[in-house]
mmCIF file of C-alpha atoms in Angstrom:
data_model
loop_
_atom_site.group_PDB
_atom_site.id
_atom_site.type_symbol
_atom_site.label_atom_id
_atom_site.label_comp_id
_atom_site.label_asym_id
_atom_site.label_seq_id
_atom_site.Cartn_x
_atom_site.Cartn_y
_atom_site.Cartn_z
ATOM 1 C CA MET A 1 -4.728 24.209 -8.186
ATOM 2 C CA SER A 2 -4.390 23.188 -4.601
ATOM 3 C CA ARG A 3 -1.593 23.834 -2.258
ATOM 4 C CA GLU A 4 1.404 21.432 -2.456
ATOM 5 C CA PRO A 5 1.049 18.820 0.012
ATOM 6 C CA ARG A 6 3.868 17.688 2.366
ATOM 7 C CA ARG A 7 5.459 15.178 0.458
ATOM 8 C CA LEU A 8 5.866 11.436 1.771
ATOM 9 C CA LYS A 9 9.396 11.425 0.578
ATOM 10 C CA ASP A 10 10.523 14.236 2.750
ATOM 11 C CA VAL A 11 8.750 12.834 5.901
ATOM 12 C CA LEU A 12 10.685 9.562 5.495
ATOM 13 C CA ALA A 13 13.951 11.275 4.823
ATOM 14 C CA GLN A 14 13.459 13.264 7.962
ATOM 15 C CA GLY A 15 13.168 9.960 9.925
ATOM 16 C CA GLN A 16 9.656 10.915 11.057
ATOM 17 C CA PHE A 17 7.309 7.956 11.849
ATOM 18 C CA SER A 18 5.284 7.947 8.568
ATOM 19 C CA VAL A 19 1.528 7.102 8.244
ATOM 20 C CA THR A 20 -0.151 6.101 5.027
ATOM 21 C CA VAL A 21 -3.713 4.844 4.405
ATOM 22 C CA GLU A 22 -5.417 3.204 1.334
ATOM 23 C CA TYR A 23 -8.613 3.707 -0.438
ATOM 24 C CA ASN A 24 -10.136 1.464 -3.234
ATOM 25 C CA PRO A 25 -11.789 3.630 -6.086
ATOM 26 C CA PRO A 26 -15.394 3.060 -6.477
ATOM 27 C CA LYS A 27 -16.697 0.471 -9.043
ATOM 28 C CA GLY A 28 -18.404 3.490 -10.657
ATOM 29 C CA THR A 29 -17.921 7.135 -10.815
ATOM 30 C CA ASN A 30 -19.224 8.118 -7.553
ATOM 31 C CA LEU A 31 -16.306 9.434 -5.415
ATOM 32 C CA THR A 32 -18.312 10.852 -2.650
ATOM 33 C CA HIS A 33 -17.373 8.063 0.023
ATOM 34 C CA VAL A 34 -13.649 8.437 -0.937
ATOM 35 C CA VAL A 35 -13.394 12.232 -0.772
ATOM 36 C CA GLU A 36 -15.404 12.801 2.481
ATOM 37 C CA SER A 37 -13.311 10.157 4.150
ATOM 38 C CA ALA A 38 -10.152 11.626 2.754
ATOM 39 C CA LYS A 39 -10.958 15.191 3.750
ATOM 40 C CA ALA A 40 -11.078 14.074 7.479
ATOM 41 C CA LEU A 41 -7.363 12.936 7.203
ATOM 42 C CA VAL A 42 -5.760 15.981 5.351
ATOM 43 C CA GLY A 43 -3.010 16.745 7.789
ATOM 44 C CA ARG A 44 -3.047 13.576 9.592
ATOM 45 C CA VAL A 45 -1.397 11.219 7.356
ATOM 46 C CA HIS A 46 1.641 11.480 5.057
ATOM 47 C CA GLY A 47 0.522 9.625 2.160
ATOM 48 C CA VAL A 48 -2.714 8.012 0.782
ATOM 49 C CA ASN A 49 -2.512 4.785 -1.496
ATOM 50 C CA VAL A 50 -4.803 4.375 -4.427
ATOM 51 C CA THR A 51 -5.412 0.807 -5.469
ATOM 52 C CA ASP A 52 -5.097 -0.420 -9.186
ATOM 53 C CA ASN A 53 -8.118 -2.828 -9.693
ATOM 54 C CA THR A 54 -7.019 -4.706 -6.683
ATOM 55 C CA ALA A 55 -8.049 -8.444 -6.644
ATOM 56 C CA ALA A 56 -8.480 -8.043 -10.267
ATOM 57 C CA ILE A 57 -11.843 -6.380 -9.816
ATOM 58 C CA VAL A 58 -12.612 -3.483 -12.156
ATOM 59 C CA ARG A 59 -12.821 -0.090 -10.486
ATOM 60 C CA ALA A 60 -12.235 3.317 -11.524
ATOM 61 C CA GLY A 61 -8.615 4.244 -12.274
ATOM 62 C CA SER A 62 -5.903 4.729 -9.775
ATOM 63 C CA LEU A 63 -4.450 7.974 -11.429
ATOM 64 C CA PRO A 64 -7.469 10.178 -11.577
ATOM 65 C CA VAL A 65 -8.459 9.211 -8.140
ATOM 66 C CA CYS A 66 -4.900 10.213 -7.052
ATOM 67 C CA ARG A 67 -5.145 13.556 -8.501
ATOM 68 C CA VAL A 68 -8.437 14.215 -6.746
ATOM 69 C CA LEU A 69 -6.654 13.421 -3.417
ATOM 70 C CA TYR A 70 -3.971 15.704 -4.475
ATOM 71 C CA GLU A 71 -6.323 18.578 -4.829
ATOM 72 C CA LEU A 72 -7.538 17.904 -1.427
ATOM 73 C CA GLY A 73 -3.870 18.402 0.014
ATOM 74 C CA HIS A 74 -2.866 14.813 0.094
ATOM 75 C CA ASP A 75 0.487 13.176 -1.172
ATOM 76 C CA PRO A 76 -1.009 10.179 -3.211
ATOM 77 C CA VAL A 77 0.891 6.755 -3.642
ATOM 78 C CA MET A 78 -0.300 5.456 -7.078
ATOM 79 C CA GLN A 79 -0.195 1.815 -7.193
ATOM 80 C CA LEU A 80 0.588 0.192 -10.528
ATOM 81 C CA THR A 81 0.004 -3.286 -11.450
ATOM 82 C CA CYS A 82 1.871 -5.466 -14.364
ATOM 83 C CA ARG A 83 -1.369 -7.047 -14.926
ATOM 84 C CA ASP A 84 -3.138 -4.804 -17.207
ATOM 85 C CA ARG A 85 -0.683 -2.941 -19.277
ATOM 86 C CA ASN A 86 2.380 -3.403 -21.278
ATOM 87 C CA ARG A 87 5.503 -1.220 -20.909
ATOM 88 C CA ILE A 88 4.271 1.395 -23.595
ATOM 89 C CA ALA A 89 0.907 1.987 -21.510
ATOM 90 C CA MET A 90 2.931 1.964 -18.277
ATOM 91 C CA GLN A 91 5.344 4.608 -19.289
ATOM 92 C CA SER A 92 2.700 6.885 -20.689
ATOM 93 C CA ASP A 93 0.572 6.531 -17.405
ATOM 94 C CA LEU A 94 3.431 7.277 -15.431
ATOM 95 C CA MET A 95 4.581 10.435 -17.393
ATOM 96 C CA GLY A 96 0.972 11.511 -17.112
ATOM 97 C CA ALA A 97 0.941 11.020 -13.427
ATOM 98 C CA HIS A 98 4.116 13.074 -13.044
ATOM 99 C CA ILE A 99 2.440 15.842 -14.871
ATOM 100 C CA LEU A 100 -0.714 15.939 -12.630
ATOM 101 C CA GLY A 101 1.548 16.162 -9.542
ATOM 102 C CA ILE A 102 1.821 12.294 -8.391
ATOM 103 C CA ARG A 103 5.261 11.509 -7.095
ATOM 104 C CA ASN A 104 5.160 8.180 -5.483
ATOM 105 C CA ILE A 105 4.507 4.789 -7.139
ATOM 106 C CA LEU A 106 3.972 1.462 -5.621
ATOM 107 C CA CYS A 107 5.058 -0.971 -7.941
ATOM 108 C CA LEU A 108 3.054 -4.204 -7.706
ATOM 109 C CA THR A 109 2.497 -7.783 -9.655
ATOM 110 C CA GLY A 110 -1.048 -7.622 -9.361
ATOM 111 C CA ASP A 111 -3.632 -10.651 -8.905
ATOM 112 C CA TYR A 112 -4.324 -13.040 -11.877
ATOM 113 C CA PRO A 113 -7.806 -12.058 -13.748
ATOM 114 C CA THR A 114 -9.266 -15.528 -12.732
ATOM 115 C CA VAL A 115 -9.762 -14.363 -9.134
ATOM 116 C CA GLY A 116 -11.632 -11.224 -10.123
ATOM 117 C CA ASP A 117 -14.932 -10.266 -11.831
ATOM 118 C CA HIS A 118 -13.806 -10.375 -15.438
ATOM 119 C CA LYS A 119 -12.150 -13.878 -15.543
ATOM 120 C CA GLU A 120 -11.964 -14.179 -19.168
ATOM 121 C CA ALA A 121 -9.732 -11.023 -19.437
ATOM 122 C CA LYS A 122 -6.293 -11.556 -20.860
ATOM 123 C CA PRO A 123 -3.463 -10.705 -18.397
ATOM 124 C CA VAL A 124 -0.389 -8.844 -19.675
ATOM 125 C CA TYR A 125 2.437 -9.204 -17.307
ATOM 126 C CA ASP A 126 4.791 -7.746 -20.013
ATOM 127 C CA LEU A 127 7.043 -6.889 -17.107
ATOM 128 C CA ASP A 128 7.252 -7.937 -13.579
ATOM 129 C CA SER A 129 7.320 -5.533 -10.344
ATOM 130 C CA VAL A 130 10.984 -5.579 -10.204
ATOM 131 C CA GLN A 131 11.440 -4.574 -13.971
ATOM 132 C CA VAL A 132 8.700 -1.962 -13.495
ATOM 133 C CA MET A 133 10.868 -0.463 -10.769
ATOM 134 C CA GLN A 134 13.685 -0.290 -13.078
ATOM 135 C CA LEU A 135 11.442 1.330 -15.717
ATOM 136 C CA VAL A 136 10.692 4.015 -13.277
ATOM 137 C CA THR A 137 14.220 4.631 -12.266
ATOM 138 C CA GLY A 138 15.019 5.138 -15.989
ATOM 139 C CA LEU A 139 12.022 7.561 -16.344
ATOM 140 C CA ASN A 140 13.605 9.428 -13.316
ATOM 141 C CA ASN A 141 16.929 9.736 -15.050
ATOM 142 C CA GLY A 142 15.447 10.893 -18.276
ATOM 143 C CA LYS A 143 15.123 7.855 -20.274
ATOM 144 C CA ASP A 144 12.539 5.457 -21.498
ATOM 145 C CA TYR A 145 12.587 1.629 -21.026
ATOM 146 C CA ALA A 146 14.256 1.544 -24.527
ATOM 147 C CA GLY A 147 16.883 4.080 -23.741
ATOM 148 C CA ASN A 148 15.317 6.984 -25.650
ATOM 149 C CA LYS A 149 15.776 10.401 -23.994
ATOM 150 C CA LEU A 150 12.893 12.108 -22.639
ATOM 151 C CA ASP A 151 11.940 15.760 -22.758
ATOM 152 C CA GLY A 152 11.676 16.122 -19.281
ATOM 153 C CA SER A 153 12.176 13.520 -16.723
ATOM 154 C CA THR A 154 9.966 12.173 -13.852
ATOM 155 C CA ALA A 155 10.640 12.483 -10.052
ATOM 156 C CA PHE A 156 8.931 9.504 -8.487
ATOM 157 C CA THR A 157 9.760 7.830 -5.048
ATOM 158 C CA ILE A 158 9.551 4.204 -5.705
ATOM 159 C CA GLY A 159 7.642 1.767 -3.361
ATOM 160 C CA GLY A 160 7.502 -2.030 -3.263
ATOM 161 C CA ALA A 161 5.668 -4.625 -1.264
ATOM 162 C CA VAL A 162 6.918 -7.346 1.111
ATOM 163 C CA THR A 163 5.357 -10.184 3.125
ATOM 164 C CA PRO A 164 7.337 -10.245 6.579
ATOM 165 C CA GLU A 165 5.222 -13.192 7.873
ATOM 166 C CA ALA A 166 6.003 -15.452 4.778
ATOM 167 C CA ASP A 167 7.254 -18.853 5.724
ATOM 168 C CA PRO A 168 9.914 -19.627 4.960
ATOM 169 C CA LEU A 169 11.161 -16.113 4.965
ATOM 170 C CA GLY A 170 14.456 -16.723 3.068
ATOM 171 C CA PRO A 171 13.006 -16.335 -0.421
ATOM 172 C CA MET A 172 11.153 -12.957 0.673
ATOM 173 C CA LEU A 173 14.400 -11.576 1.802
ATOM 174 C CA VAL A 174 16.181 -12.472 -1.518
ATOM 175 C CA LYS A 175 13.387 -10.725 -3.402
ATOM 176 C CA PHE A 176 13.516 -7.817 -0.929
ATOM 177 C CA GLU A 177 17.013 -7.318 -1.803
ATOM 178 C CA VAL A 178 16.367 -7.508 -5.585
ATOM 179 C CA LYS A 179 13.716 -4.756 -5.274
ATOM 180 C CA VAL A 180 16.084 -2.517 -3.262
ATOM 181 C CA ARG A 181 18.698 -2.862 -5.945
ATOM 182 C CA ALA A 182 16.005 -2.114 -8.773
ATOM 183 C CA GLY A 183 15.392 1.190 -6.951
ATOM 184 C CA ALA A 184 12.656 0.651 -4.253
ATOM 185 C CA GLU A 185 13.136 3.419 -1.467
ATOM 186 C CA PHE A 186 10.232 2.258 0.746
ATOM 187 C CA PHE A 187 8.193 -0.612 1.407
ATOM 188 C CA GLN A 188 4.568 -1.245 2.632
ATOM 189 C CA THR A 189 4.110 -4.506 3.962
ATOM 190 C CA GLN A 190 1.304 -7.288 3.739
ATOM 191 C CA ALA A 191 -0.923 -7.295 6.691
ATOM 192 C CA ILE A 192 1.128 -8.439 9.969
ATOM 193 C CA TYR A 193 -0.534 -9.722 13.112
ATOM 194 C CA GLN A 194 2.368 -11.232 14.808
ATOM 195 C CA PRO A 195 4.760 -8.424 16.079
ATOM 196 C CA GLU A 196 7.440 -10.611 17.243
ATOM 197 C CA GLN A 197 7.781 -12.203 14.025
ATOM 198 C CA PHE A 198 7.682 -8.902 12.474
ATOM 199 C CA LYS A 199 10.608 -7.699 14.729
ATOM 200 C CA LYS A 200 12.675 -10.569 13.424
ATOM 201 C CA PHE A 201 11.922 -9.468 9.732
ATOM 202 C CA MET A 202 13.070 -5.899 10.476
ATOM 203 C CA GLU A 203 16.230 -7.057 12.111
ATOM 204 C CA ALA A 204 17.066 -9.060 8.888
ATOM 205 C CA VAL A 205 16.207 -5.885 6.531
ATOM 206 C CA ARG A 206 17.846 -3.178 8.580
ATOM 207 C CA PRO A 207 21.149 -3.188 6.795
ATOM 208 C CA PHE A 208 19.444 -1.976 3.765
ATOM 209 C CA LYS A 209 18.785 1.811 3.674
ATOM 210 C CA VAL A 210 15.274 1.804 2.768
ATOM 211 C CA LYS A 211 12.183 2.590 4.870
ATOM 212 C CA VAL A 212 9.724 0.020 5.962
ATOM 213 C CA LEU A 213 5.948 0.655 6.618
ATOM 214 C CA ALA A 214 4.107 -1.956 8.666
ATOM 215 C CA GLY A 215 0.803 -3.162 6.797
ATOM 216 C CA ILE A 216 -2.176 -2.928 9.221
ATOM 217 C CA LEU A 217 -5.236 -4.427 8.021
ATOM 218 C CA LEU A 218 -8.383 -3.742 9.959
ATOM 219 C CA LEU A 219 -10.428 -6.919 10.708
ATOM 220 C CA ARG A 220 -14.132 -6.790 10.438
ATOM 221 C CA SER A 221 -14.999 -10.112 11.650
ATOM 222 C CA ALA A 222 -13.675 -13.594 12.723
ATOM 223 C CA LYS A 223 -15.207 -14.868 9.427
ATOM 224 C CA MET A 224 -12.765 -12.387 7.487
ATOM 225 C CA ALA A 225 -9.708 -13.312 9.591
ATOM 226 C CA GLU A 226 -10.384 -17.089 8.739
ATOM 227 C CA PHE A 227 -10.789 -16.367 5.085
ATOM 228 C CA MET A 228 -7.467 -14.426 5.129
ATOM 229 C CA ASN A 229 -5.647 -17.407 6.648
ATOM 230 C CA ALA A 230 -7.082 -19.770 4.026
ATOM 231 C CA ASN A 231 -6.547 -17.778 0.938
ATOM 232 C CA ILE A 232 -4.022 -14.874 1.476
ATOM 233 C CA PRO A 233 -0.284 -16.395 1.420
ATOM 234 C CA GLY A 234 1.838 -14.950 4.265
ATOM 235 C CA VAL A 235 -0.969 -13.744 6.378
ATOM 236 C CA CYS A 236 -1.531 -15.574 9.583
ATOM 237 C CA VAL A 237 -4.213 -14.242 12.045
ATOM 238 C CA PRO A 238 -3.606 -15.771 15.611
ATOM 239 C CA GLN A 239 -6.366 -18.205 16.742
ATOM 240 C CA ASP A 240 -6.798 -15.914 19.956
ATOM 241 C CA MET A 241 -7.469 -12.943 17.883
ATOM 242 C CA ILE A 242 -10.102 -14.624 15.836
ATOM 243 C CA ASP A 243 -11.584 -16.162 19.145
ATOM 244 C CA GLU A 244 -11.547 -12.573 20.606
ATOM 245 C CA MET A 245 -13.526 -11.210 17.533
ATOM 246 C CA ARG A 246 -15.969 -14.261 17.713
ATOM 247 C CA ALA A 247 -16.800 -13.653 21.263
ATOM 248 C CA ALA A 248 -17.455 -10.009 20.535
ATOM 249 C CA GLY A 249 -20.341 -10.894 18.580
ATOM 250 C CA ASP A 250 -21.425 -9.241 15.104
ATOM 251 C CA LYS A 251 -22.274 -5.963 16.540
ATOM 252 C CA ARG A 252 -19.002 -5.543 18.403
ATOM 253 C CA ALA A 253 -16.757 -7.352 16.112
ATOM 254 C CA LEU A 254 -15.490 -4.329 14.087
ATOM 255 C CA ASP A 255 -14.680 -2.553 17.418
ATOM 256 C CA VAL A 256 -12.614 -5.324 18.392
ATOM 257 C CA GLY A 257 -10.708 -5.237 15.084
ATOM 258 C CA VAL A 258 -10.103 -1.518 15.871
ATOM 259 C CA GLU A 259 -8.595 -2.408 19.238
ATOM 260 C CA ILE A 260 -6.348 -5.008 17.531
ATOM 261 C CA ALA A 261 -5.265 -2.735 14.806
ATOM 262 C CA VAL A 262 -4.276 -0.108 17.547
ATOM 263 C CA ARG A 263 -2.597 -2.838 19.648
ATOM 264 C CA THR A 264 -0.535 -3.989 16.744
ATOM 265 C CA ILE A 265 0.505 -0.480 15.724
ATOM 266 C CA LYS A 266 1.855 0.190 19.150
ATOM 267 C CA ALA A 267 3.659 -2.981 19.193
ATOM 268 C CA VAL A 268 5.441 -2.596 15.896
ATOM 269 C CA ARG A 269 5.976 1.173 16.185
ATOM 270 C CA PRO A 270 9.551 0.593 17.936
ATOM 271 C CA TYR A 271 10.962 -1.670 14.910
ATOM 272 C CA CYS A 272 9.847 0.278 11.622
ATOM 273 C CA ASP A 273 9.744 3.593 10.075
ATOM 274 C CA GLY A 274 5.837 3.815 9.861
ATOM 275 C CA VAL A 275 2.508 2.118 9.417
ATOM 276 C CA HIS A 276 0.244 1.492 6.254
ATOM 277 C CA ILE A 277 -3.266 1.246 7.554
ATOM 278 C CA MET A 278 -5.734 -0.597 5.332
ATOM 279 C CA ALA A 279 -9.252 -0.160 6.488
ATOM 280 C CA ILE A 280 -11.207 -2.066 3.680
ATOM 281 C CA LYS A 281 -14.838 -1.047 3.766
ATOM 282 C CA SER A 282 -14.426 0.688 7.085
ATOM 283 C CA THR A 283 -12.434 3.686 6.133
ATOM 284 C CA GLU A 284 -14.851 5.836 8.498
ATOM 285 C CA ARG A 285 -12.776 4.221 11.505
ATOM 286 C CA LEU A 286 -9.557 5.528 10.310
ATOM 287 C CA PRO A 287 -9.571 8.892 12.165
ATOM 288 C CA GLU A 288 -10.392 6.777 15.430
ATOM 289 C CA ILE A 289 -7.554 4.400 14.773
ATOM 290 C CA LEU A 290 -4.953 7.316 14.320
ATOM 291 C CA THR A 291 -6.215 8.841 17.595
ATOM 292 C CA LYS A 292 -6.064 5.750 19.647
ATOM 293 C CA ALA A 293 -2.770 4.805 18.361
ATOM 294 C CA GLU A 294 -1.352 8.284 19.068
ATOM 295 C CA LEU A 295 -0.603 8.937 15.349
ATOM 296 C CA GLY A 296 -1.697 12.495 15.138
#
């Protein structure tokens, strides 16, 4: 057994500026890249998310990868989508996760299968993300979703997702409150690129006694930024950032993306409780981002 990692829940409760990062499991069984990258971050971040077949693309499961990261000394955040499991499978996986030392669950709806690599797969969506939060709250209180008593409860910290740059913002704020009432204790946001708009969002949600970690998604190219603007609702990369990356050229675009991420972290830090850094396909740049953003 590894040493018990410092728990994200405790860091948030203490009011410390919290840092989480994110990994996609491999499409296969080779964990070398994830493990080597994660080793460099032990003691530098407070939580490590593991995605759950994000974008409906088949990958290794979130739970076993979470356990590997736990053994390295991290406090994993297991992402759980509604797309692939009914309520029975979810509860079984969650109890298993608790047994294996996992204590953070991020409840997500999940992308529809038609956007992924198994387009004919049948979606489940037995529950939505709010109902999953209620389900996890029940497990924490020692009862399953049908009200049956458990022989040993769970002790999960429940997380949710939110899109601060949604337009209009009103419906998103309503959903935010619903998730808080369902048991959400922290939120990791969709990628943000407009700090002033994020500030307005934070002013609106501050009355709620939950923690908000600003989502920082590392841009790799101008083309990536334009794709996000066209295809991801609630994400808006300003044109000046796109122009900055295009002017840098292919060889320096990722370097500029790192600079933008660092600038954004510093700009939003006064308003939120932490940051959630997503460096898709470029996780080797995470230590650099942490250092330049003065995050430890």
